[in-house]
């Protein structure tokens, strides 16, 4: 027993010893720089990598199910290029049709104080619409992107190149207006046929119209494209010292991603609400909803589609978080397909940048299906995001 | 009718301007707010963005905080990566006075003799480690004077016309703190050079001040929760070393600490590491009054 005790003591001393040896005491001579100014040597930008491994199982049949797979890696270079002006260059490697591809996810310059309360974002960026579209996947509270964002803005959210002006209104409460003019959006696609198949459908007036159909693989990649104009009013009201309500109004206007075939003009409008309450240091309650309506004008008529998600989340302590999300969304194609699903999410935070997540998805539409995802996300290096 | 609307809009826009008759100081923690109030006196109005009962590492930025920063003449922060959550808020506030390197940006870690600065390669295998060293330096009351000096310099840099008044306030603050420090040191003498166990690395500065020897931590590495095997080893270690108390921040779960305390018979002290952490602690000096009082009460020697 004495020997065992000695072994324990030795083990604890070994565990504690690195603190003593790896630390030094010195006097702070100058303030530590903020995020974006932390790379070493001093003239390097902040460099970070966020990686993601996942696996899933379920009652459907998919080539990549029941496997542990690499999903994505994000390489971020972040730094200041001028006083009050920073740049974020984010490369993402992720899978397209089981092929790993590099993509420039964001390459933007953010000027925080261009003129008084006016700031701008220029370059390639996740477009400032709604609460979730601007979040990188690793920053969301769930594995899967809400169906309404998939259907209306594409699998990777609404990304485009252009300019966005953000104006912090001089009001007694937080109110920021953002307007953006963008080009592009969506991902590069190939059309299998120059002469797409057509189908007869009823438009909103009840008349029969003929429209082009997508190939299956393209239907997953619809997004706004061409010249895109966006607007967002983001307001926030502290309801108490421990709770806050955010309200956002959103709009976007542009063409469809396959405009050359469908000659479609698209308008999206939406509202988002987020209520957060922090009852203790680590507990947090969140309720969020984003609701969108899309009007898609094609030469022969107009399609109207709606979709929303609502998320209820509760962080139990520093390490565990649970969530429940309900999705209901129509697709944007002439053949109406509705998606309805409920997801249960459990996240275990391991460090400030690393977590393990399980997500159970129960689909009732378009067909009944169950899926369970396991996701492991880790980060290395200094990585920062603007206020979201 | 149009005139009415114009007047109303003008009034709404003008509210933040008209209401401003004091120097607005925004701090990231309540400790800094308390010290700033002592140094700035009647000339300033102070708002702390976080509350003393919150974990200062994990304060969630809120859009309403942007409005506080928008009005700030001075931003006072802990620095050393503890309150990194403020960076995005500063950008969002578009207040040119409080940006890093500007006159209103006050990082009070300047001049602190920092503990536990990691050397060599740093990565997450060491836990949630702070690149610039342990940032919980306000828990040594001697450092309160350094914090106060940084705030004083920040105020004078922006408002040199009040130099004398701020200087006098600072001297008064230091004198009051020095008196208290003498008393706290005397009261803590019975525990000098005794071993203690801490939960998170919040307590090295306080231990340094009180002469306590940190024998072990309940977190095996900063930010990493203990596993059962580690807890078992720690209990064995504590039975042998007989630490005089376990110090734990009041925002962590008490379960593990309580269990270790009951297994080893070591007094378990749940303490606020910040002003406002419990309702009795209303200012910076009050924080140490409370901590010293709890040690006397629960770990009597």
Short mmCIF file of N, CA and C in Angstrom, two decimals, chain A residues 1 5 8-9 11-13 15-16 19 21-35 37-38 80 84 86 111-113 116-120 131 166-176 234-244 246 276 278-282 284 315 318-319 348-354 379-380 383 385-388, chain B residues 12-16 51 53-55 57-58 60-67 70 77 79-81 84 87-97 99-100 102 105 107 109-119 124 126-132 199-201 208 214-217 219-225 230 232-234 236-237 240-241 251-252:
data_model
loop_
_atom_site.label_atom_id
_atom_site.label_comp_id
_atom_site.label_asym_id
_atom_site.label_seq_id
_atom_site.Cartn_x
_atom_site.Cartn_y
_atom_site.Cartn_z
N UNK A 1 0.83 -1.21 0.00
CA UNK A 1 0.00 0.00 0.00
C UNK A 1 0.86 1.25 0.00
N UNK A 5 0.87 4.17 -2.71
CA UNK A 5 0.72 5.59 -2.39
C UNK A 5 1.83 6.41 -3.04
N UNK A 8 1.11 6.96 -6.57
CA UNK A 8 0.11 8.01 -6.80
C UNK A 8 0.74 9.39 -6.66
N UNK A 9 1.48 9.54 -5.58
CA UNK A 9 2.09 10.85 -5.32
C UNK A 9 3.02 11.23 -6.46
N UNK A 11 2.80 10.18 -9.49
CA UNK A 11 2.00 10.49 -10.69
C UNK A 11 1.47 11.90 -10.64
N UNK A 12 0.98 12.32 -9.46
CA UNK A 12 0.43 13.68 -9.33
C UNK A 12 1.53 14.71 -9.50
N UNK A 13 2.69 14.41 -8.90
CA UNK A 13 3.80 15.35 -9.03
C UNK A 13 4.22 15.50 -10.48
N UNK A 15 2.23 15.14 -12.97
CA UNK A 15 1.19 15.92 -13.64
C UNK A 15 1.33 17.40 -13.34
N UNK A 16 1.72 17.73 -12.13
CA UNK A 16 1.81 19.13 -11.71
C UNK A 16 3.12 19.76 -12.15
N UNK A 19 3.78 22.52 -14.93
CA UNK A 19 3.41 23.91 -14.65
C UNK A 19 4.60 24.67 -14.08
N UNK A 21 7.80 23.91 -14.31
CA UNK A 21 8.98 24.05 -15.15
C UNK A 21 8.73 24.88 -16.40
N UNK A 22 7.49 24.84 -16.91
CA UNK A 22 7.25 25.49 -18.20
C UNK A 22 6.92 26.98 -18.05
N UNK A 23 6.75 27.43 -16.84
CA UNK A 23 6.36 28.82 -16.64
C UNK A 23 7.54 29.67 -16.19
N UNK A 24 7.46 30.91 -16.50
CA UNK A 24 8.46 31.85 -16.02
C UNK A 24 7.73 33.07 -15.49
N UNK A 25 8.41 33.86 -14.71
CA UNK A 25 7.80 35.09 -14.20
C UNK A 25 8.50 36.28 -14.84
N UNK A 26 7.71 37.18 -15.37
CA UNK A 26 8.32 38.39 -15.93
C UNK A 26 7.32 39.53 -15.86
N UNK A 27 7.82 40.71 -16.11
CA UNK A 27 6.98 41.88 -16.01
C UNK A 27 6.40 42.21 -17.38
N UNK A 28 5.10 42.48 -17.42
CA UNK A 28 4.46 42.85 -18.68
C UNK A 28 4.91 44.27 -19.05
N UNK A 29 5.51 44.40 -20.20
CA UNK A 29 6.02 45.71 -20.62
C UNK A 29 5.00 46.47 -21.45
N UNK A 30 4.23 45.75 -22.24
CA UNK A 30 3.20 46.42 -23.04
C UNK A 30 1.98 45.52 -23.19
N UNK A 31 0.87 46.16 -23.55
CA UNK A 31 -0.40 45.43 -23.60
C UNK A 31 -0.36 44.35 -24.67
N UNK A 32 -1.00 43.20 -24.37
CA UNK A 32 -1.12 42.14 -25.37
C UNK A 32 -2.00 42.63 -26.50
N UNK A 33 -1.63 42.38 -27.75
CA UNK A 33 -2.45 42.87 -28.86
C UNK A 33 -3.76 42.10 -28.97
N UNK A 34 -4.77 42.71 -29.59
CA UNK A 34 -6.04 42.01 -29.76
C UNK A 34 -5.98 41.00 -30.90
N UNK A 35 -7.07 40.25 -31.09
CA UNK A 35 -7.15 39.26 -32.16
C UNK A 35 -6.83 39.92 -33.48
N UNK A 37 -3.73 40.51 -34.37
CA UNK A 37 -2.40 41.10 -34.26
C UNK A 37 -1.51 40.18 -33.43
N UNK A 38 -1.77 38.88 -33.51
CA UNK A 38 -1.15 38.00 -32.54
C UNK A 38 -0.12 37.05 -33.12
N UNK A 80 -4.37 42.75 -39.40
CA UNK A 80 -4.69 44.14 -39.72
C UNK A 80 -3.80 44.62 -40.86
N UNK A 84 -7.50 50.23 -37.96
CA UNK A 84 -8.95 49.96 -37.94
C UNK A 84 -9.44 49.24 -39.19
N UNK A 86 -9.04 45.43 -41.11
CA UNK A 86 -8.46 44.10 -41.03
C UNK A 86 -8.84 43.26 -42.24
N UNK A 111 -13.43 47.30 -42.87
CA UNK A 111 -13.09 48.62 -42.32
C UNK A 111 -14.13 48.96 -41.28
N UNK A 112 -13.69 49.09 -40.05
CA UNK A 112 -14.66 49.30 -38.97
C UNK A 112 -15.13 50.74 -38.86
N UNK A 113 -14.29 51.66 -39.23
CA UNK A 113 -14.68 53.07 -39.09
C UNK A 113 -14.28 53.84 -40.35
N UNK A 116 -17.31 57.88 -39.43
CA UNK A 116 -18.19 57.87 -38.26
C UNK A 116 -18.68 56.48 -37.92
N UNK A 117 -19.98 56.31 -37.96
CA UNK A 117 -20.58 55.02 -37.58
C UNK A 117 -20.62 54.02 -38.72
N UNK A 118 -20.04 54.40 -39.83
CA UNK A 118 -20.13 53.56 -41.03
C UNK A 118 -18.93 52.63 -41.15
N UNK A 119 -19.21 51.34 -41.36
CA UNK A 119 -18.15 50.38 -41.60
C UNK A 119 -18.43 49.66 -42.91
N UNK A 120 -17.45 48.95 -43.42
CA UNK A 120 -17.70 48.21 -44.66
C UNK A 120 -16.98 46.88 -44.67
N UNK A 131 -29.23 35.34 -39.03
CA UNK A 131 -28.30 35.11 -37.92
C UNK A 131 -27.29 34.00 -38.22
N UNK A 166 -22.15 48.78 -43.38
CA UNK A 166 -22.82 48.56 -42.10
C UNK A 166 -22.87 49.89 -41.35
N UNK A 167 -24.07 50.32 -41.02
CA UNK A 167 -24.21 51.61 -40.34
C UNK A 167 -24.83 51.40 -38.97
N UNK A 168 -24.08 51.77 -37.94
CA UNK A 168 -24.58 51.68 -36.57
C UNK A 168 -25.39 52.94 -36.29
N UNK A 169 -26.68 52.77 -36.15
CA UNK A 169 -27.56 53.95 -36.04
C UNK A 169 -27.40 54.64 -34.69
N UNK A 170 -27.41 55.95 -34.69
CA UNK A 170 -27.24 56.69 -33.42
C UNK A 170 -28.52 56.69 -32.60
N UNK A 171 -28.88 55.55 -32.11
CA UNK A 171 -30.11 55.39 -31.32
C UNK A 171 -29.74 54.90 -29.92
N UNK A 172 -30.63 55.03 -28.97
CA UNK A 172 -30.29 54.59 -27.60
C UNK A 172 -30.19 53.06 -27.48
N UNK A 173 -30.62 52.33 -28.48
CA UNK A 173 -30.48 50.87 -28.46
C UNK A 173 -29.69 50.44 -29.69
N UNK A 174 -29.21 49.19 -29.67
CA UNK A 174 -28.40 48.71 -30.78
C UNK A 174 -29.25 48.53 -32.03
N UNK A 175 -28.88 49.21 -33.09
CA UNK A 175 -29.58 49.06 -34.37
C UNK A 175 -28.56 49.27 -35.48
N UNK A 176 -28.33 48.25 -36.25
CA UNK A 176 -27.36 48.35 -37.34
C UNK A 176 -28.06 48.02 -38.66
N UNK A 234 -30.59 44.98 -38.02
CA UNK A 234 -30.30 44.13 -36.86
C UNK A 234 -30.44 44.99 -35.61
N UNK A 235 -31.38 44.64 -34.76
CA UNK A 235 -31.60 45.40 -33.53
C UNK A 235 -31.48 44.48 -32.33
N UNK A 236 -31.22 45.08 -31.20
CA UNK A 236 -31.09 44.27 -29.99
C UNK A 236 -31.56 45.07 -28.78
N UNK A 237 -32.26 44.39 -27.89
CA UNK A 237 -32.82 45.06 -26.72
C UNK A 237 -32.50 44.23 -25.47
N UNK A 238 -31.76 44.81 -24.52
CA UNK A 238 -31.54 44.07 -23.28
C UNK A 238 -32.83 44.06 -22.46
N UNK A 239 -33.35 42.86 -22.18
CA UNK A 239 -34.61 42.77 -21.44
C UNK A 239 -34.35 42.82 -19.94
N UNK A 240 -33.15 42.40 -19.56
CA UNK A 240 -32.71 42.50 -18.15
C UNK A 240 -31.19 42.39 -18.18
N UNK A 241 -30.58 42.37 -17.00
CA UNK A 241 -29.11 42.27 -16.98
C UNK A 241 -28.64 40.89 -17.45
N UNK A 242 -29.57 39.94 -17.52
CA UNK A 242 -29.17 38.58 -17.92
C UNK A 242 -29.92 38.08 -19.15
N UNK A 243 -30.60 38.94 -19.85
CA UNK A 243 -31.31 38.46 -21.04
C UNK A 243 -31.34 39.53 -22.12
N UNK A 244 -31.44 39.07 -23.34
CA UNK A 244 -31.40 39.99 -24.48
C UNK A 244 -32.24 39.44 -25.62
N UNK A 246 -32.85 39.86 -29.75
CA UNK A 246 -32.39 40.43 -31.01
C UNK A 246 -33.47 40.22 -32.07
N UNK A 276 -31.85 35.31 -25.70
CA UNK A 276 -30.83 34.62 -24.91
C UNK A 276 -30.97 35.01 -23.45
N UNK A 278 -28.88 34.26 -19.64
CA UNK A 278 -27.73 33.66 -18.96
C UNK A 278 -28.02 33.63 -17.46
N UNK A 279 -28.65 32.56 -16.96
CA UNK A 279 -29.02 32.55 -15.53
C UNK A 279 -27.83 32.43 -14.60
N UNK A 280 -26.75 31.75 -15.04
CA UNK A 280 -25.54 31.65 -14.22
C UNK A 280 -24.33 31.85 -15.13
N UNK A 281 -23.14 31.70 -14.55
CA UNK A 281 -21.92 31.96 -15.33
C UNK A 281 -21.82 31.08 -16.57
N UNK A 282 -22.23 29.84 -16.47
CA UNK A 282 -22.05 28.93 -17.60
C UNK A 282 -23.35 28.48 -18.25
N UNK A 284 -26.80 28.78 -20.23
CA UNK A 284 -27.37 29.73 -21.19
C UNK A 284 -28.58 29.10 -21.86
N UNK A 315 -27.37 25.46 -22.49
CA UNK A 315 -26.04 25.06 -22.05
C UNK A 315 -26.12 24.75 -20.57
N UNK A 318 -20.23 24.42 -18.23
CA UNK A 318 -19.15 24.85 -19.12
C UNK A 318 -18.90 23.85 -20.25
N UNK A 319 -19.24 22.60 -20.03
CA UNK A 319 -18.82 21.55 -20.96
C UNK A 319 -19.95 20.95 -21.79
N UNK A 348 -20.41 18.26 -26.42
CA UNK A 348 -19.47 18.24 -25.29
C UNK A 348 -18.28 19.11 -25.69
N UNK A 349 -18.13 20.22 -24.97
CA UNK A 349 -17.00 21.12 -25.21
C UNK A 349 -15.78 20.56 -24.49
N UNK A 350 -14.72 20.37 -25.21
CA UNK A 350 -13.52 19.82 -24.57
C UNK A 350 -12.55 20.94 -24.18
N UNK A 351 -12.35 21.87 -25.09
CA UNK A 351 -11.59 23.08 -24.75
C UNK A 351 -12.36 24.23 -25.41
N UNK A 352 -11.78 25.41 -25.37
CA UNK A 352 -12.47 26.55 -25.98
C UNK A 352 -12.60 26.38 -27.49
N UNK A 353 -11.78 25.53 -28.10
CA UNK A 353 -11.80 25.41 -29.56
C UNK A 353 -12.10 24.00 -30.06
N UNK A 354 -12.35 23.09 -29.16
CA UNK A 354 -12.55 21.69 -29.57
C UNK A 354 -13.82 21.13 -28.94
N UNK A 379 -9.69 23.03 -33.15
CA UNK A 379 -9.04 24.23 -33.66
C UNK A 379 -7.65 24.38 -33.10
N UNK A 380 -6.75 24.87 -33.94
CA UNK A 380 -5.42 25.21 -33.46
C UNK A 380 -5.06 26.60 -33.98
N UNK A 383 -7.84 32.28 -33.60
CA UNK A 383 -8.91 32.37 -34.59
C UNK A 383 -9.99 33.30 -34.02
N UNK A 385 -13.68 35.88 -34.75
CA UNK A 385 -14.84 36.24 -35.57
C UNK A 385 -15.36 37.59 -35.13
N UNK A 386 -16.02 38.32 -36.04
CA UNK A 386 -16.65 39.57 -35.60
C UNK A 386 -17.88 39.27 -34.74
N UNK A 387 -18.47 40.30 -34.18
CA UNK A 387 -19.70 40.14 -33.40
C UNK A 387 -20.77 39.54 -34.31
N UNK A 388 -21.38 38.43 -33.85
CA UNK A 388 -22.36 37.74 -34.70
C UNK A 388 -23.67 37.60 -33.97
N UNK B 12 -34.26 61.77 -30.36
CA UNK B 12 -33.77 60.40 -30.20
C UNK B 12 -32.27 60.34 -30.48
N UNK B 13 -31.88 61.01 -31.58
CA UNK B 13 -30.46 60.99 -31.96
C UNK B 13 -29.62 61.73 -30.93
N UNK B 14 -30.21 62.78 -30.35
CA UNK B 14 -29.43 63.63 -29.45
C UNK B 14 -29.30 63.08 -28.04
N UNK B 15 -30.14 62.11 -27.68
CA UNK B 15 -30.14 61.60 -26.30
C UNK B 15 -28.73 61.23 -25.80
N UNK B 16 -27.98 60.44 -26.60
CA UNK B 16 -26.66 60.05 -26.08
C UNK B 16 -25.73 61.24 -25.87
N UNK B 51 -20.40 40.76 -15.20
CA UNK B 51 -20.74 40.76 -13.78
C UNK B 51 -19.75 39.87 -13.03
N UNK B 53 -20.16 37.53 -11.03
CA UNK B 53 -20.50 36.11 -10.91
C UNK B 53 -20.27 35.35 -12.21
N UNK B 54 -19.86 36.08 -13.25
CA UNK B 54 -19.61 35.40 -14.52
C UNK B 54 -18.17 34.89 -14.58
N UNK B 55 -17.96 33.87 -15.43
CA UNK B 55 -16.62 33.37 -15.70
C UNK B 55 -15.98 34.36 -16.69
N UNK B 57 -13.54 34.31 -18.54
CA UNK B 57 -13.06 33.76 -19.82
C UNK B 57 -14.18 33.65 -20.83
N UNK B 58 -15.40 33.46 -20.33
CA UNK B 58 -16.48 33.02 -21.20
C UNK B 58 -17.67 33.98 -21.23
N UNK B 60 -20.25 36.15 -22.94
CA UNK B 60 -20.74 36.14 -24.32
C UNK B 60 -21.02 37.57 -24.78
N UNK B 61 -20.38 38.01 -25.85
CA UNK B 61 -20.62 39.37 -26.31
C UNK B 61 -22.08 39.57 -26.70
N UNK B 62 -22.66 40.68 -26.29
CA UNK B 62 -24.06 40.97 -26.60
C UNK B 62 -24.13 42.29 -27.37
N UNK B 63 -25.02 42.40 -28.34
CA UNK B 63 -25.12 43.65 -29.08
C UNK B 63 -25.34 44.87 -28.18
N UNK B 64 -26.05 44.69 -27.06
CA UNK B 64 -26.28 45.84 -26.18
C UNK B 64 -24.97 46.37 -25.60
N UNK B 65 -23.96 45.51 -25.50
CA UNK B 65 -22.66 45.97 -25.00
C UNK B 65 -22.02 46.96 -25.98
N UNK B 66 -22.36 46.78 -27.24
CA UNK B 66 -21.83 47.71 -28.27
C UNK B 66 -22.25 49.14 -27.94
N UNK B 67 -23.47 49.28 -27.44
CA UNK B 67 -23.97 50.63 -27.15
C UNK B 67 -23.21 51.26 -25.99
N UNK B 70 -19.92 52.26 -27.42
CA UNK B 70 -20.11 53.38 -28.35
C UNK B 70 -19.94 54.71 -27.60
N UNK B 77 -9.48 47.24 -19.72
CA UNK B 77 -9.58 45.78 -19.84
C UNK B 77 -8.45 45.09 -19.09
N UNK B 79 -6.83 42.33 -20.22
CA UNK B 79 -5.77 41.98 -21.18
C UNK B 79 -5.25 40.57 -20.96
N UNK B 80 -4.08 40.30 -21.51
CA UNK B 80 -3.43 38.98 -21.40
C UNK B 80 -4.37 37.85 -21.83
N UNK B 81 -5.25 38.14 -22.78
CA UNK B 81 -6.15 37.13 -23.37
C UNK B 81 -7.32 36.70 -22.49
N UNK B 84 -10.77 38.43 -24.15
CA UNK B 84 -10.69 38.53 -25.62
C UNK B 84 -12.05 38.77 -26.27
N UNK B 87 -12.81 42.11 -28.10
CA UNK B 87 -12.25 42.56 -29.38
C UNK B 87 -13.32 42.79 -30.45
N UNK B 88 -14.21 41.81 -30.63
CA UNK B 88 -15.27 41.94 -31.63
C UNK B 88 -16.22 43.08 -31.30
N UNK B 89 -16.43 43.31 -30.01
CA UNK B 89 -17.33 44.39 -29.59
C UNK B 89 -16.71 45.75 -29.90
N UNK B 90 -15.41 45.87 -29.69
CA UNK B 90 -14.73 47.14 -29.99
C UNK B 90 -14.88 47.45 -31.48
N UNK B 91 -14.66 46.43 -32.32
CA UNK B 91 -14.82 46.64 -33.77
C UNK B 91 -16.24 47.08 -34.11
N UNK B 92 -17.21 46.41 -33.48
CA UNK B 92 -18.61 46.70 -33.81
C UNK B 92 -19.04 48.08 -33.33
N UNK B 93 -18.40 48.59 -32.27
CA UNK B 93 -18.83 49.86 -31.67
C UNK B 93 -18.41 51.08 -32.49
N UNK B 94 -17.38 50.93 -33.31
CA UNK B 94 -16.89 52.02 -34.18
C UNK B 94 -16.63 53.30 -33.39
N UNK B 95 -16.02 53.13 -32.22
CA UNK B 95 -15.64 54.27 -31.40
C UNK B 95 -14.12 54.39 -31.50
N UNK B 96 -13.68 55.39 -32.22
CA UNK B 96 -12.25 55.46 -32.54
C UNK B 96 -11.37 55.70 -31.30
N UNK B 97 -11.96 56.22 -30.20
CA UNK B 97 -11.16 56.50 -28.99
C UNK B 97 -10.67 55.24 -28.29
N UNK B 99 -10.02 52.10 -29.56
CA UNK B 99 -9.36 51.07 -30.36
C UNK B 99 -7.93 50.87 -29.83
N UNK B 100 -7.42 49.66 -29.95
CA UNK B 100 -6.05 49.32 -29.52
C UNK B 100 -5.06 50.38 -30.03
N UNK B 102 -5.08 53.53 -29.23
CA UNK B 102 -5.60 54.90 -29.11
C UNK B 102 -5.62 55.33 -27.64
N UNK B 105 -7.80 53.51 -24.88
CA UNK B 105 -7.65 52.06 -24.72
C UNK B 105 -6.70 51.81 -23.55
N UNK B 107 -5.19 48.97 -21.17
CA UNK B 107 -4.96 47.59 -20.78
C UNK B 107 -4.18 47.65 -19.47
N UNK B 109 -2.88 45.48 -17.60
CA UNK B 109 -1.86 44.47 -17.28
C UNK B 109 -0.45 45.05 -17.41
N UNK B 110 -0.32 46.21 -18.02
CA UNK B 110 1.02 46.80 -18.21
C UNK B 110 1.65 47.09 -16.85
N UNK B 111 2.82 46.52 -16.63
CA UNK B 111 3.51 46.74 -15.36
C UNK B 111 3.31 45.64 -14.34
N UNK B 112 2.44 44.69 -14.64
CA UNK B 112 2.19 43.57 -13.72
C UNK B 112 3.36 42.58 -13.80
N UNK B 113 3.80 42.08 -12.65
CA UNK B 113 4.78 40.98 -12.65
C UNK B 113 3.99 39.70 -12.85
N UNK B 114 4.04 39.22 -14.06
CA UNK B 114 3.13 38.13 -14.44
C UNK B 114 3.67 36.78 -13.96
N UNK B 115 2.75 35.91 -13.58
CA UNK B 115 3.11 34.55 -13.15
C UNK B 115 2.78 33.57 -14.27
N UNK B 116 3.47 32.46 -14.28
CA UNK B 116 3.16 31.33 -15.15
C UNK B 116 3.16 31.67 -16.63
N UNK B 117 4.09 32.50 -17.05
CA UNK B 117 4.18 32.77 -18.49
C UNK B 117 4.81 31.55 -19.15
N UNK B 118 4.08 30.93 -20.09
CA UNK B 118 4.63 29.72 -20.70
C UNK B 118 5.84 30.04 -21.58
N UNK B 119 6.77 29.12 -21.58
CA UNK B 119 7.95 29.30 -22.43
C UNK B 119 7.99 28.19 -23.46
N UNK B 124 -2.65 23.32 -27.38
CA UNK B 124 -3.78 22.92 -26.54
C UNK B 124 -3.51 21.67 -25.73
N UNK B 126 -1.56 21.66 -23.55
CA UNK B 126 -1.34 22.24 -22.21
C UNK B 126 -2.65 22.76 -21.64
N UNK B 127 -3.78 22.46 -22.30
CA UNK B 127 -5.08 22.97 -21.85
C UNK B 127 -5.35 24.34 -22.46
N UNK B 128 -6.34 25.03 -21.90
CA UNK B 128 -6.65 26.38 -22.37
C UNK B 128 -5.66 27.35 -21.74
N UNK B 129 -4.47 27.33 -22.29
CA UNK B 129 -3.39 28.08 -21.67
C UNK B 129 -3.33 29.50 -22.25
N UNK B 130 -2.93 30.43 -21.41
CA UNK B 130 -2.83 31.83 -21.85
C UNK B 130 -1.41 32.14 -22.29
N UNK B 131 -1.30 32.60 -23.50
CA UNK B 131 -0.01 32.87 -24.14
C UNK B 131 0.84 33.86 -23.35
N UNK B 132 0.18 34.83 -22.72
CA UNK B 132 0.93 35.90 -22.05
C UNK B 132 1.07 35.67 -20.54
N UNK B 199 -8.89 24.86 -7.68
CA UNK B 199 -9.62 24.25 -8.80
C UNK B 199 -9.00 24.70 -10.12
N UNK B 200 -9.21 25.96 -10.49
CA UNK B 200 -8.65 26.52 -11.73
C UNK B 200 -7.47 27.42 -11.34
N UNK B 201 -6.69 27.82 -12.32
CA UNK B 201 -5.50 28.64 -12.03
C UNK B 201 -5.84 30.11 -11.77
N UNK B 208 0.29 33.87 -3.89
CA UNK B 208 1.55 34.60 -3.83
C UNK B 208 1.46 35.68 -2.75
N UNK B 214 0.70 26.40 -3.54
CA UNK B 214 -0.24 25.59 -4.32
C UNK B 214 0.36 24.20 -4.54
N UNK B 215 -0.28 23.19 -3.94
CA UNK B 215 0.25 21.83 -4.01
C UNK B 215 -0.27 21.09 -5.23
N UNK B 216 -1.50 21.40 -5.64
CA UNK B 216 -2.09 20.70 -6.79
C UNK B 216 -3.31 21.47 -7.28
N UNK B 217 -3.75 21.12 -8.48
CA UNK B 217 -4.98 21.73 -9.02
C UNK B 217 -5.98 20.62 -9.29
N UNK B 219 -8.33 20.86 -11.65
CA UNK B 219 -8.24 20.73 -13.11
C UNK B 219 -6.83 20.22 -13.42
N UNK B 220 -6.70 19.10 -14.13
CA UNK B 220 -5.35 18.60 -14.40
C UNK B 220 -4.53 19.58 -15.24
N UNK B 221 -5.20 20.30 -16.13
CA UNK B 221 -4.59 21.38 -16.91
C UNK B 221 -5.65 22.47 -17.05
N UNK B 222 -5.24 23.72 -17.26
CA UNK B 222 -6.24 24.80 -17.27
C UNK B 222 -7.39 24.53 -18.24
N UNK B 223 -8.61 24.59 -17.72
CA UNK B 223 -9.81 24.42 -18.56
C UNK B 223 -10.19 22.99 -18.83
N UNK B 224 -9.40 22.03 -18.37
CA UNK B 224 -9.68 20.61 -18.63
C UNK B 224 -10.28 19.99 -17.37
N UNK B 225 -11.50 19.45 -17.46
CA UNK B 225 -12.12 18.88 -16.25
C UNK B 225 -11.39 17.60 -15.83
N UNK B 230 -7.66 10.71 -12.30
CA UNK B 230 -6.88 11.85 -11.80
C UNK B 230 -7.37 12.24 -10.40
N UNK B 232 -8.77 10.32 -8.21
CA UNK B 232 -8.31 9.30 -7.25
C UNK B 232 -6.87 9.57 -6.84
N UNK B 233 -6.03 9.88 -7.83
CA UNK B 233 -4.62 10.17 -7.52
C UNK B 233 -4.49 11.42 -6.67
N UNK B 234 -5.32 12.40 -6.99
CA UNK B 234 -5.28 13.67 -6.25
C UNK B 234 -5.68 13.44 -4.79
N UNK B 236 -5.37 10.69 -3.07
CA UNK B 236 -4.23 10.03 -2.40
C UNK B 236 -3.14 11.04 -2.05
N UNK B 237 -2.86 11.90 -2.99
CA UNK B 237 -1.84 12.93 -2.80
C UNK B 237 -2.22 13.86 -1.64
N UNK B 240 -1.83 12.48 1.81
CA UNK B 240 -0.42 12.48 2.24
C UNK B 240 0.06 13.90 2.58
N UNK B 241 -0.26 14.85 1.70
CA UNK B 241 0.28 16.20 1.84
C UNK B 241 -0.49 17.07 2.83
N UNK B 251 -18.08 29.98 -9.75
CA UNK B 251 -18.88 29.70 -10.95
C UNK B 251 -18.65 28.30 -11.50
N UNK B 252 -17.82 27.49 -10.84
CA UNK B 252 -17.67 26.10 -11.28
C UNK B 252 -18.56 25.20 -10.43
#
